[in-house]
Coordinates of C-alpha atoms and ligand atoms in Angstrom, one line a residue:
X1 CA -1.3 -40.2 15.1
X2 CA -4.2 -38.9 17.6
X3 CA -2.2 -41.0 20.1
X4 CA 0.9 -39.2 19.5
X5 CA -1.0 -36.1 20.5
X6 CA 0.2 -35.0 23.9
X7 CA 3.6 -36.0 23.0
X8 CA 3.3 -33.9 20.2
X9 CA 2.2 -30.5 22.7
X10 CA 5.0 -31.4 24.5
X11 CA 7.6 -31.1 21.4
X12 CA 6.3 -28.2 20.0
X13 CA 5.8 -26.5 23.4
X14 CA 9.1 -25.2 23.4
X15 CA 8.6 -23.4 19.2
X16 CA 5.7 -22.1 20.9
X17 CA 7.7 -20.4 23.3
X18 CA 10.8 -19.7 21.0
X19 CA 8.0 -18.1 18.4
X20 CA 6.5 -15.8 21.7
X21 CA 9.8 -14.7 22.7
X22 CA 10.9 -13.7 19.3
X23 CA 7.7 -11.4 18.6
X24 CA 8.6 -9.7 22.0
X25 CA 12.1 -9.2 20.8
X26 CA 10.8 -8.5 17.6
X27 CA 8.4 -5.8 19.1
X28 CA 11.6 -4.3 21.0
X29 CA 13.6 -4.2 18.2
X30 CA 10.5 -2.0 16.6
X31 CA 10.7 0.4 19.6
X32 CA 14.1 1.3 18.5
X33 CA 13.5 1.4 14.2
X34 CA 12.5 5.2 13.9
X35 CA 14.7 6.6 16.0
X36 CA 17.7 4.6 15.1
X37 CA 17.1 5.5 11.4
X38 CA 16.3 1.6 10.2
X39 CA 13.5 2.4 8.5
X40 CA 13.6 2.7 4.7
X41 CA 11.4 3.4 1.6
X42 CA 10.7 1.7 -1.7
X43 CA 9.1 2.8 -4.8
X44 CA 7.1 1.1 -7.0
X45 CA 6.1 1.9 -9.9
X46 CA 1.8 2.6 -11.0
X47 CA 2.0 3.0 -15.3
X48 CA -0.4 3.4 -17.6
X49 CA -1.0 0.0 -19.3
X50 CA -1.5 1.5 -22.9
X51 CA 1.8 3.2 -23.1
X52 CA 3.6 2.1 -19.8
X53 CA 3.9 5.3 -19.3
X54 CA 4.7 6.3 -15.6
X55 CA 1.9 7.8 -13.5
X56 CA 3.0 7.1 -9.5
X57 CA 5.1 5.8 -7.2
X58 CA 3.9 3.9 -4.9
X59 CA 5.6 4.0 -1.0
X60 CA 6.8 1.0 0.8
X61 CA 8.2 0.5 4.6
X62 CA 11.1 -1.7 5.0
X63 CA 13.5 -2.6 7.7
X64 CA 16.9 -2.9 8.2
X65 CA 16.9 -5.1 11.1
X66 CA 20.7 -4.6 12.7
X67 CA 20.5 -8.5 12.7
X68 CA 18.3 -10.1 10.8
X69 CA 18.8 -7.8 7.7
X70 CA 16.1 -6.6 5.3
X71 CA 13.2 -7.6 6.8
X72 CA 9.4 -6.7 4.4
X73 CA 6.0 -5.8 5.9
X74 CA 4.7 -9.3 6.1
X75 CA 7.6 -9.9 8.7
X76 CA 7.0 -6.9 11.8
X77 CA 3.7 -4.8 10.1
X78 CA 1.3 -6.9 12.5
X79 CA 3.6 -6.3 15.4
X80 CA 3.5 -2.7 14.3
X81 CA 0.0 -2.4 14.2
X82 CA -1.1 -4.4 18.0
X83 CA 1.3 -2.1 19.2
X84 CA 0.9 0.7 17.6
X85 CA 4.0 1.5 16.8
X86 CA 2.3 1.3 12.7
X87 CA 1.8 5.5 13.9
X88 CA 5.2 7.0 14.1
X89 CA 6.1 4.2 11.7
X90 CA 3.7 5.4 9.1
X91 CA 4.0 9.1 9.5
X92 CA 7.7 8.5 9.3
X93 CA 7.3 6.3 5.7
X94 CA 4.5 9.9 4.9
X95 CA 7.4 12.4 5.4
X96 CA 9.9 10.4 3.7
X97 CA 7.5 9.7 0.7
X98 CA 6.6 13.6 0.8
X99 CA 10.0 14.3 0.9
X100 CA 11.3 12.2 -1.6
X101 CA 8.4 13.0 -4.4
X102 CA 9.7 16.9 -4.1
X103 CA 13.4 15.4 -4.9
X104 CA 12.6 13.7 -7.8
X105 CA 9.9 16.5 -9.5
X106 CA 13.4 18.1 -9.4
X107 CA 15.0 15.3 -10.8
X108 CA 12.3 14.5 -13.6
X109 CA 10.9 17.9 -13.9
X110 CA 7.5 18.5 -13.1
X111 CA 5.7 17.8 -16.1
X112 CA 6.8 14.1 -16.0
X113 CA 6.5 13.8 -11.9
X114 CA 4.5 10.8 -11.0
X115 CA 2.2 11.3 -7.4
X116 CA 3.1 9.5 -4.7
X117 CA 1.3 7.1 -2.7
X118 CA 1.6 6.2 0.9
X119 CA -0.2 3.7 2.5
X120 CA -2.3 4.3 6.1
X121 CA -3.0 2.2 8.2
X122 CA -6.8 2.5 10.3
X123 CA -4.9 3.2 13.6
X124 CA -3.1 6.0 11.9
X125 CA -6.2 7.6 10.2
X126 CA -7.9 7.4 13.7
X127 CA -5.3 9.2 15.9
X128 CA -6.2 12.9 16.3
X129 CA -4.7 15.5 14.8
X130 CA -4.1 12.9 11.4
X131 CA -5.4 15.5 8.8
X132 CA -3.7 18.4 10.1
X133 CA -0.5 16.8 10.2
X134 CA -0.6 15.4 6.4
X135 CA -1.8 19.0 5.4
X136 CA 1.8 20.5 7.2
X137 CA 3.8 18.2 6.0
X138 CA 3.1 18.9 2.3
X139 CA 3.1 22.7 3.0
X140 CA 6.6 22.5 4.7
X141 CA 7.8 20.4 2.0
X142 CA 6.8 22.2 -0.2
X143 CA 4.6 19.2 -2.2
X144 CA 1.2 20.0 -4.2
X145 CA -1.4 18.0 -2.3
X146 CA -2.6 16.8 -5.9
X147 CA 0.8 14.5 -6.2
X148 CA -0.2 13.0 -2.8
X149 CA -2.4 10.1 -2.6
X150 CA -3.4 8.4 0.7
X151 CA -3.7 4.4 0.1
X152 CA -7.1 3.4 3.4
X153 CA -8.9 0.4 2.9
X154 CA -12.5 -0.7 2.6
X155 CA -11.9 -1.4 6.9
X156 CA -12.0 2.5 7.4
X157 CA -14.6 3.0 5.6
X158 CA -17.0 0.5 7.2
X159 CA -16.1 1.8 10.6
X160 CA -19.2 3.6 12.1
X161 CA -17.6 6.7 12.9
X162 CA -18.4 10.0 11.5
X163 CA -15.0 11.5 11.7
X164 CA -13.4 9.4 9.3
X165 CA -16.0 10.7 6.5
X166 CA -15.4 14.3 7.7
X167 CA -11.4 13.8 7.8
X168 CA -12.1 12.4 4.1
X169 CA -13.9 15.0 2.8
X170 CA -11.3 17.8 4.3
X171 CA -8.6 15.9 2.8
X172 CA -10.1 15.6 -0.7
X173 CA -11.3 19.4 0.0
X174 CA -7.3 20.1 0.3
X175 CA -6.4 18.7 -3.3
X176 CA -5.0 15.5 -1.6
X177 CA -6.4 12.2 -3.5
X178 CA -7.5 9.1 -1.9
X179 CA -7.3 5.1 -3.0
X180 CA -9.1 2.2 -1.5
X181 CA -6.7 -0.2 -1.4
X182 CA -6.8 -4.2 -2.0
X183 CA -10.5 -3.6 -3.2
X184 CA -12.3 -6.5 -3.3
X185 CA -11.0 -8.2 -0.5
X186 CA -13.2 -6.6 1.9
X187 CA -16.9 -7.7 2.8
X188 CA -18.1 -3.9 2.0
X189 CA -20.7 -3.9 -0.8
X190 CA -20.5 -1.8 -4.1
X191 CA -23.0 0.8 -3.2
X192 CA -21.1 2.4 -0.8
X193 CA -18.3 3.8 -3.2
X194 CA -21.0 6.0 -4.5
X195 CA -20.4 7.6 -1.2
X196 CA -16.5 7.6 -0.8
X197 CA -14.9 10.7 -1.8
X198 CA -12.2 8.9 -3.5
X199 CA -10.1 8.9 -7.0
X200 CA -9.1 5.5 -7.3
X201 CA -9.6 2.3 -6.8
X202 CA -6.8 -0.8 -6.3
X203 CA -8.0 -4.1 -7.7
X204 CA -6.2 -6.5 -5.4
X205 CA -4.2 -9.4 -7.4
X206 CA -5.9 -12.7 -6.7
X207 CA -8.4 -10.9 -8.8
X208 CA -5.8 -10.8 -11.7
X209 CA -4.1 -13.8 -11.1
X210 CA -7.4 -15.5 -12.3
X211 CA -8.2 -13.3 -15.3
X212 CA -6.3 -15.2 -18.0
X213 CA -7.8 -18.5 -16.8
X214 CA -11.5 -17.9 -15.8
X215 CA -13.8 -16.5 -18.0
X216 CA -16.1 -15.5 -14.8
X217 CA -13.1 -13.6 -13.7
X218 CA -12.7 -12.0 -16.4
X219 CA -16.4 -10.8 -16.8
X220 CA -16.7 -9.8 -13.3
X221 CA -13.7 -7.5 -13.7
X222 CA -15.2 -5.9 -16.7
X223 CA -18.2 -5.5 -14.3
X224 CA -16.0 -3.4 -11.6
X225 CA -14.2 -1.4 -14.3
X226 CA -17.8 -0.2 -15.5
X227 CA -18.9 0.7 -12.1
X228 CA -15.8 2.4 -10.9
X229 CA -15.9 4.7 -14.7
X230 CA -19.5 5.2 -13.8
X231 CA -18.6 6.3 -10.5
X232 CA -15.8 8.2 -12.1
X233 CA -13.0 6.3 -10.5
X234 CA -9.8 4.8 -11.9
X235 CA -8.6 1.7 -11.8
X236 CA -4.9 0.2 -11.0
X237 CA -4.8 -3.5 -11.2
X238 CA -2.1 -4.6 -8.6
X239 CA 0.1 -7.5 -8.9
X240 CA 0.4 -7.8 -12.8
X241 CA 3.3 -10.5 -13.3
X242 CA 2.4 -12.1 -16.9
X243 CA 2.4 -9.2 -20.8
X244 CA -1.0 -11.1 -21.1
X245 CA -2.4 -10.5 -18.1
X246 CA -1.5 -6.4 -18.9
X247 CA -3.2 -6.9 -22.4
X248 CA -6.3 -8.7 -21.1
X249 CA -6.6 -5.6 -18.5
X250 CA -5.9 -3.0 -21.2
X251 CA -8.1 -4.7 -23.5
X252 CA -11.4 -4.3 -20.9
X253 CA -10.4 -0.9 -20.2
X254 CA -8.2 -0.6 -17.2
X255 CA -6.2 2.1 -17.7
X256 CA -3.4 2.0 -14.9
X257 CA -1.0 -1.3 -13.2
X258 CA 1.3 -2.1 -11.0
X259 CA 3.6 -5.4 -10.3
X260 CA 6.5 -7.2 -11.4
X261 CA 6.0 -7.4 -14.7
X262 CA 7.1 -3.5 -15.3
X263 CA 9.4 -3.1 -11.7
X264 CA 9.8 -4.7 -8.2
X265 CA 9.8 -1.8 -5.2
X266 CA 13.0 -0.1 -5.8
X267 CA 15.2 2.3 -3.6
X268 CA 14.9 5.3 -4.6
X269 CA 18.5 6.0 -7.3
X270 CA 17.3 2.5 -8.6
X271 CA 13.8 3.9 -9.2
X272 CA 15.3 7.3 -10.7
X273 CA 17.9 5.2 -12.9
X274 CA 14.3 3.0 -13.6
X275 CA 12.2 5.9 -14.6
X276 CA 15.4 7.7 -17.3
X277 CA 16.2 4.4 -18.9
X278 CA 15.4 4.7 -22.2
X279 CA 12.7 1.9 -22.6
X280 CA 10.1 3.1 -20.3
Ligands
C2E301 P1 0.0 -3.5 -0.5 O1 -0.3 -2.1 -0.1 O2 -1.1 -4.2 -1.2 O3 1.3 -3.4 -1.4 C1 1.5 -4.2 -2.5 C2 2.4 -5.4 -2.1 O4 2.5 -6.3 -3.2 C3 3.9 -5.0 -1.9 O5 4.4 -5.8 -0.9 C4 4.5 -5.2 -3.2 O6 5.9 -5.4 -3.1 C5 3.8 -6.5 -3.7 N1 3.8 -6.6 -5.1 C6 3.8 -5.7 -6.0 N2 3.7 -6.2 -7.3 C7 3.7 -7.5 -7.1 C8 3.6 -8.6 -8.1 O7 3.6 -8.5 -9.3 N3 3.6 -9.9 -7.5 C9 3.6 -10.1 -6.2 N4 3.6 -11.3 -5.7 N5 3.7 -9.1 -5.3 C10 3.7 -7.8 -5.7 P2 5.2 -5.3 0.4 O8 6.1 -4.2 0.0 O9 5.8 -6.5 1.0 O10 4.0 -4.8 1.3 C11 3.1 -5.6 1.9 C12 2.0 -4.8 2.6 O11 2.4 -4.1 3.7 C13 1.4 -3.7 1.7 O12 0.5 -4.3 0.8 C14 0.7 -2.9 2.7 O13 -0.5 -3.4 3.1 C15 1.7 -3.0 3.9 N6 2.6 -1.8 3.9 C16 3.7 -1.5 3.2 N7 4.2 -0.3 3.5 C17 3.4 0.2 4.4 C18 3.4 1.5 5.1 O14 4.2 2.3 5.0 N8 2.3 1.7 6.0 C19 1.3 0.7 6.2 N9 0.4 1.0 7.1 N10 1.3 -0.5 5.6 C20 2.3 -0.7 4.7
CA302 CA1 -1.0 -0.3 -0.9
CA303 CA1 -2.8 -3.4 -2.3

């Protein structure tokens, strides 16, 4: 096989090239998403895994691509974010989010609205001007900064830059909420969420997709779920696919969830149409 080798470079050399060219187009095609109105929103829903209850709504970027179809995140978000297109991109997904979670406070009446969470990328935190603009959007919409909650992750945070602690803190100081996202995946330690001004905290799934199976896992997730109470955070296991897994979770404590096992990301009349069924 080691033979084979520069016969080999020269096969693949042309997939090489087919796989450049296509993130150029792909990157090209991006350009044109926002203004072309490709872009699109899902909601998934956050319950409480006593009752399964509804508490949030989750926000989720898709793309109608006008010819490769529905394309997800894991297909065009790293083109996004190298060329920083991820900045209109995301403030378009915050103003449709915004938007959306007035329409259905309507729809549901307040008392049952969930929040609405929209996830930011570091690129978009960083730009200037990021705080003001979140701030006007909910006040033109007309949304209660309490039903917003910004999704960062554990990346911001270890960035040595004191702005992004002050834009936290005048965020928080608005009524907005904040959740560190994927938690656990990062190579921050656990001290430094004493510091963090935020609400909750997303356990990322490989964490549950262990739980039923290791009894280390387990432990070490009652572990976090002490911390974060502590620390007077909340939890929302992400990626719960199996009843057991939710009753494991509820059993140690965790109080919200999120995955396949209560809804895929929906558009939004299938998530309305979700949340009145009678069963939920
Ligand atoms: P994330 O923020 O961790 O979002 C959760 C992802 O897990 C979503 O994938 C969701 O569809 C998927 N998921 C939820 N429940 C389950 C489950 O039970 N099993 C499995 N296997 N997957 C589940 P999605 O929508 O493809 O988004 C992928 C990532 O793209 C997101 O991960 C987030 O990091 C990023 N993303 C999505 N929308 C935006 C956005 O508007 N702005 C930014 N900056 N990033 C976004
Ligand atoms: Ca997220
Ligand atoms: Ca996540």
């Amino acid at each position: 096989a080691k033979g084979a080798g520069k016969n080999q470079w020269r096969r693949y050399q042309p997939a090489l090239h087919t796989a450049v060219l296509d993130r150029m187009q792909l990157r090209t095609d991006l350009d044109q998403a926002v203004p072309s109105g490709e872009l699109a929103v899902q909601y998934q829903p956050i319950v409480a895994l006593d009752t399964g209850r509804l508490v949030g709504l989750e926000a989720l970027v898709r793309w109608h691509h006008p010819a490769r179809g529905l394309l997800t995140p894991a297909q065009f978000i790293d083109v996004a974010e190298e060329s920083g297109l991820i900045v209109p991109i995301g403030y378009w997904v915050l103003e449709r989010a915004i938007t959306d979670a007035v329409a259905w406070a309507g729809e549901l009446g307040p008392d049952r609205a969930p929040y609405v969470t929209v996830n930011v990328s570091v690129r978009q935190f960083r730009c200037p001007g990021f705080v003001d603009r979140v701030l006007r959007t909910l006040t033109d919409a007309g949304l209660p900064p309490e039903r917003l909650v910004l999704e960062i992750t554990e990346s911001l945070l270890l960035r040595d830059d004191d702005r992004v602690w002050t834009d936290l803190a005048a965020l928080r100081a608005a009524g907005v909420r904040l959740a560190i996202d994927d938690f656990g995946t990062g190579y921050s330690s656990l001290s430094y969420l004493r510091q963090v001004p935020a609400n909750l905290l997303k356990l990322e799934k490989s964490f549950i997709d262990t739980i039923l199976v290791e009894p280390d896992q387990r432990s070490l997730v009652e572990g976090i779920l002490r911390l974060a109470h502590t620390l007077g955070l909340a939890i929302i296991a992400e990626g719960i696919e199996d009843p057991a897994e939710r009753q494991v979770l509820a059993e140690i404590g965790c109080q919200f969830g999120q995955g396949y096992l209560f809804a895929k990301p929906m558009d939004y009349d299938d998530m309305i149409k979700w949340t009145l069924a009678p069963d939920t």
